[in-house]
Coordinates of C-alpha atoms in Angstrom, one line a residue:
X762 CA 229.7 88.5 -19.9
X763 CA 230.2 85.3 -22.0
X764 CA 227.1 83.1 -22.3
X765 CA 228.1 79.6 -21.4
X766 CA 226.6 76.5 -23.6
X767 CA 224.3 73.4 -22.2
X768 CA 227.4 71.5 -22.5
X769 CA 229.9 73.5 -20.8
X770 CA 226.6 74.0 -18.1
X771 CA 226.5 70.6 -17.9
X772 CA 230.2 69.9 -17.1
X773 CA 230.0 72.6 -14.1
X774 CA 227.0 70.4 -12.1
X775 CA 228.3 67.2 -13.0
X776 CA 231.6 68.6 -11.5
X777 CA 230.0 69.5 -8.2
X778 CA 228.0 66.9 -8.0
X779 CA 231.8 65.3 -7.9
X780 CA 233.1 67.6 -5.3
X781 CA 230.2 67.3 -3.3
X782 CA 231.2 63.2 -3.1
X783 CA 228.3 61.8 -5.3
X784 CA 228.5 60.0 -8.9
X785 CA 227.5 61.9 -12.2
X786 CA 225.3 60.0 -14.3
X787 CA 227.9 57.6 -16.9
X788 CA 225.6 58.4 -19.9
X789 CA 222.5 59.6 -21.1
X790 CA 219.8 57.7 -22.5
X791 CA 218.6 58.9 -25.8
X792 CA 215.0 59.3 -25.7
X793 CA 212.8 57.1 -27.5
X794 CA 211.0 58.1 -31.2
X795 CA 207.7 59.4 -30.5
X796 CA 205.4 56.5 -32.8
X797 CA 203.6 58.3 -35.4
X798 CA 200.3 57.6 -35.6
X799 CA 198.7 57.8 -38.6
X800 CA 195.1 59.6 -38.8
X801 CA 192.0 57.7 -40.6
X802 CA 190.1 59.6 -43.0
X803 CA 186.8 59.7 -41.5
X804 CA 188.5 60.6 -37.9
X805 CA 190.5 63.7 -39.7
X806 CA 187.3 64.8 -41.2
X807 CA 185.2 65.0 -37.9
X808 CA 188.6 66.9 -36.7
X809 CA 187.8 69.0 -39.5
X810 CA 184.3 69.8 -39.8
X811 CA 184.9 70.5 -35.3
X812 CA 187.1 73.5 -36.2
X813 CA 185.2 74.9 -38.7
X814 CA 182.2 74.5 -36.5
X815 CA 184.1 76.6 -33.6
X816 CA 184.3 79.1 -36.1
X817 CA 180.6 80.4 -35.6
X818 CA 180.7 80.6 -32.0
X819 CA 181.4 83.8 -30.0
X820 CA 185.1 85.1 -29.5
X821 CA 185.1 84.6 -25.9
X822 CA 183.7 81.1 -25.9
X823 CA 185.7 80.1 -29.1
X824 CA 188.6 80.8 -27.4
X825 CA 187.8 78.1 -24.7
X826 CA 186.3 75.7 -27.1
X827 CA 189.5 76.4 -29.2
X828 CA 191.6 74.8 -26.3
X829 CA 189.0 71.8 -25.3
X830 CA 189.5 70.7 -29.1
X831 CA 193.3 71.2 -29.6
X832 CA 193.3 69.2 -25.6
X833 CA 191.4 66.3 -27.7
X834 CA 193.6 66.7 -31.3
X835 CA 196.7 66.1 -29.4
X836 CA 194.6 63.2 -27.5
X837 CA 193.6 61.5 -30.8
X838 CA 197.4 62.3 -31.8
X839 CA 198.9 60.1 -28.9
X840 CA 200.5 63.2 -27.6
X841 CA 198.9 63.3 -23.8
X842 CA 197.2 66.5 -24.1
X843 CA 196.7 68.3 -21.1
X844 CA 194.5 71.6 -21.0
X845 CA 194.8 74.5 -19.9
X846 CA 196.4 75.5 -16.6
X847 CA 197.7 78.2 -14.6
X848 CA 201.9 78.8 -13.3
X849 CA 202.5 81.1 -10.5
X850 CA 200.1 83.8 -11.9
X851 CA 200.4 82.9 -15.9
X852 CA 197.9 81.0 -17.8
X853 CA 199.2 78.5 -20.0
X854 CA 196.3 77.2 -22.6
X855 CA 197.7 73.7 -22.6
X856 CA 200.4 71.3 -23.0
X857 CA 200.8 68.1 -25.0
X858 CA 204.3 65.4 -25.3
X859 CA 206.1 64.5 -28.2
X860 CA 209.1 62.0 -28.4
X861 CA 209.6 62.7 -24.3
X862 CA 209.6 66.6 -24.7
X863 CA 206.6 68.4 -23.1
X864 CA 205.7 71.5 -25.4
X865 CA 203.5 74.2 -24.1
X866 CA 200.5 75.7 -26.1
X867 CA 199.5 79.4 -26.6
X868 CA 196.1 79.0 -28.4
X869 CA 194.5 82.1 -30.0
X870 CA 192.0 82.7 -32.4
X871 CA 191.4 86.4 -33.2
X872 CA 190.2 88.5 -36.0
X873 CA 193.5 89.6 -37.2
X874 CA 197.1 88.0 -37.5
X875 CA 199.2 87.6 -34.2
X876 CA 201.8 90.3 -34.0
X877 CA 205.1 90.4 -32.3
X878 CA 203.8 91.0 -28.8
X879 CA 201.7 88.1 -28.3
X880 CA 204.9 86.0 -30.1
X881 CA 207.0 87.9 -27.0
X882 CA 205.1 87.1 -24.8
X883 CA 204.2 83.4 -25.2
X884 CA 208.1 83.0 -26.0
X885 CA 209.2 84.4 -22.0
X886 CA 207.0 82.2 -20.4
X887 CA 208.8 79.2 -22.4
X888 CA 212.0 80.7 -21.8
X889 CA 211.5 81.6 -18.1
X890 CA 210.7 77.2 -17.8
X891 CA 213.9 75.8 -18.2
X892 CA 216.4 76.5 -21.2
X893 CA 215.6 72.7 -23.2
X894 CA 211.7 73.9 -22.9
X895 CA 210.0 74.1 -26.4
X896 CA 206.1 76.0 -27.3
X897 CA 203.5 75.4 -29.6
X898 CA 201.9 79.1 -30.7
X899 CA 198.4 77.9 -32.9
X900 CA 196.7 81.0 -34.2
X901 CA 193.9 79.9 -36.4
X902 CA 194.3 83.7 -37.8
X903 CA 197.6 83.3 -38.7
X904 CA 201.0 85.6 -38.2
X905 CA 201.6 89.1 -39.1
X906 CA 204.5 89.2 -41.4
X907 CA 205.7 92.2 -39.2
X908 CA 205.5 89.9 -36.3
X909 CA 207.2 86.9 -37.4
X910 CA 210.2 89.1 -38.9
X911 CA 210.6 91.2 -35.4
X912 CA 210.4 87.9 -33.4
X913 CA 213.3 86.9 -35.4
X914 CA 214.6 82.8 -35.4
X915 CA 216.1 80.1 -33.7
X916 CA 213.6 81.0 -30.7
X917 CA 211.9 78.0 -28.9
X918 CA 208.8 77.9 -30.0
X919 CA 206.9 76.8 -33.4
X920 CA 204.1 79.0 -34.8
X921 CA 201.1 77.2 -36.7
X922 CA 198.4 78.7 -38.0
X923 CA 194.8 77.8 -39.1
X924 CA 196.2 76.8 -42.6
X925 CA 198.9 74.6 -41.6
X926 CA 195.7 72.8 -39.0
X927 CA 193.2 72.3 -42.0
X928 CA 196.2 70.9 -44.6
X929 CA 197.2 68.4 -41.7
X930 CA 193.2 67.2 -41.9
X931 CA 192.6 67.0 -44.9
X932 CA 195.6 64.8 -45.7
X933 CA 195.5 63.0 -43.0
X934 CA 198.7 63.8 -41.3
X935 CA 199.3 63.1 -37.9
X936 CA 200.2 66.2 -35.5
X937 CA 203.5 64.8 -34.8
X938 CA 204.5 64.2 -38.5
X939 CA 203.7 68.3 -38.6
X940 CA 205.5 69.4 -36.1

């Protein structure tokens, strides 16, 4: 079976919304450039010394606290964090917008690298939402090399890990300039 595109997609609704006596829309509004907001020194170094902080605390209520500070990182970041929140029996750790995209956020922090499962995993659920959805996967412990080559590219979802988190700090990047 041939997989059809967005476009070709697309042209099939618009023509039954036709058929069905109604007006397809003339054209679509781009969406507007998400403002980057730049980070002052002294607020990316609170944001810094806060993870490092989480990284004394037990692994069940890391976790947790993990979430609550990325909810507030993407708050400080203009991005309307929301936290985390459960979908017809999934959990999803959280959710932020950027430039009029909602991405969705798998948050783990673990003693070893993220393997290919977990990167499975968190890519069906953003798959299953709609085809234009997009995923944030943090992992302050990084990626297994395994797992990032088996998960493969083009999927929808971006991987960062604790690295990439502590660089953005301590140069005062904003989260939307990294991402």
């Amino acid at each position: 079976k041939q997989e059809q595109t967005d476009e070709g997609l697309k042209e099939e609704f618009f023509s039954l919304i036709k058929r069905l006596g109604g007006e397809p829309p003339q054209t679509s509004k781009p969406k507007p450039a998400q403002e980057v907001k730049t980070i002052d020194a002294s607020l990316s170094a609170n944001l810094l010394n806060e993870l490092i902080a989480l990284s004394s605390l037990e692994p069940h209520p890391r976790g947790y606290a993990f979430e609550k500070y990325l909810k507030n990182l993407f708050d400080v970041n203009g991005l309307n964090g929301r936290g985390s929140f459960r979908l017809m029996g999934e959990q999803i750790d959280g959710s932020f917008e950027l430039s009029g995209e909602t991405y969705l956020l798998e948050a783990k922090w673990t003693n070893q690298p993220i393997g290919s499962a977990d990167l499975r995993s968190f890519n069906a659920k953003v798959e299953d939402k709609a085809a234009w959805s997009r995923g944030l996967f943090i992992s302050n412990s990084g990626f297994s090399e395994d797992g990032l080559t088996a998960f493969g590219k083009g999927k929808s979802i971006i991987c960062m890990d604790g690295f990439d988190m502590s660089e953005m700090l301590m140069n005062n990047r904003s989260f939307a300039e990294v991402v």
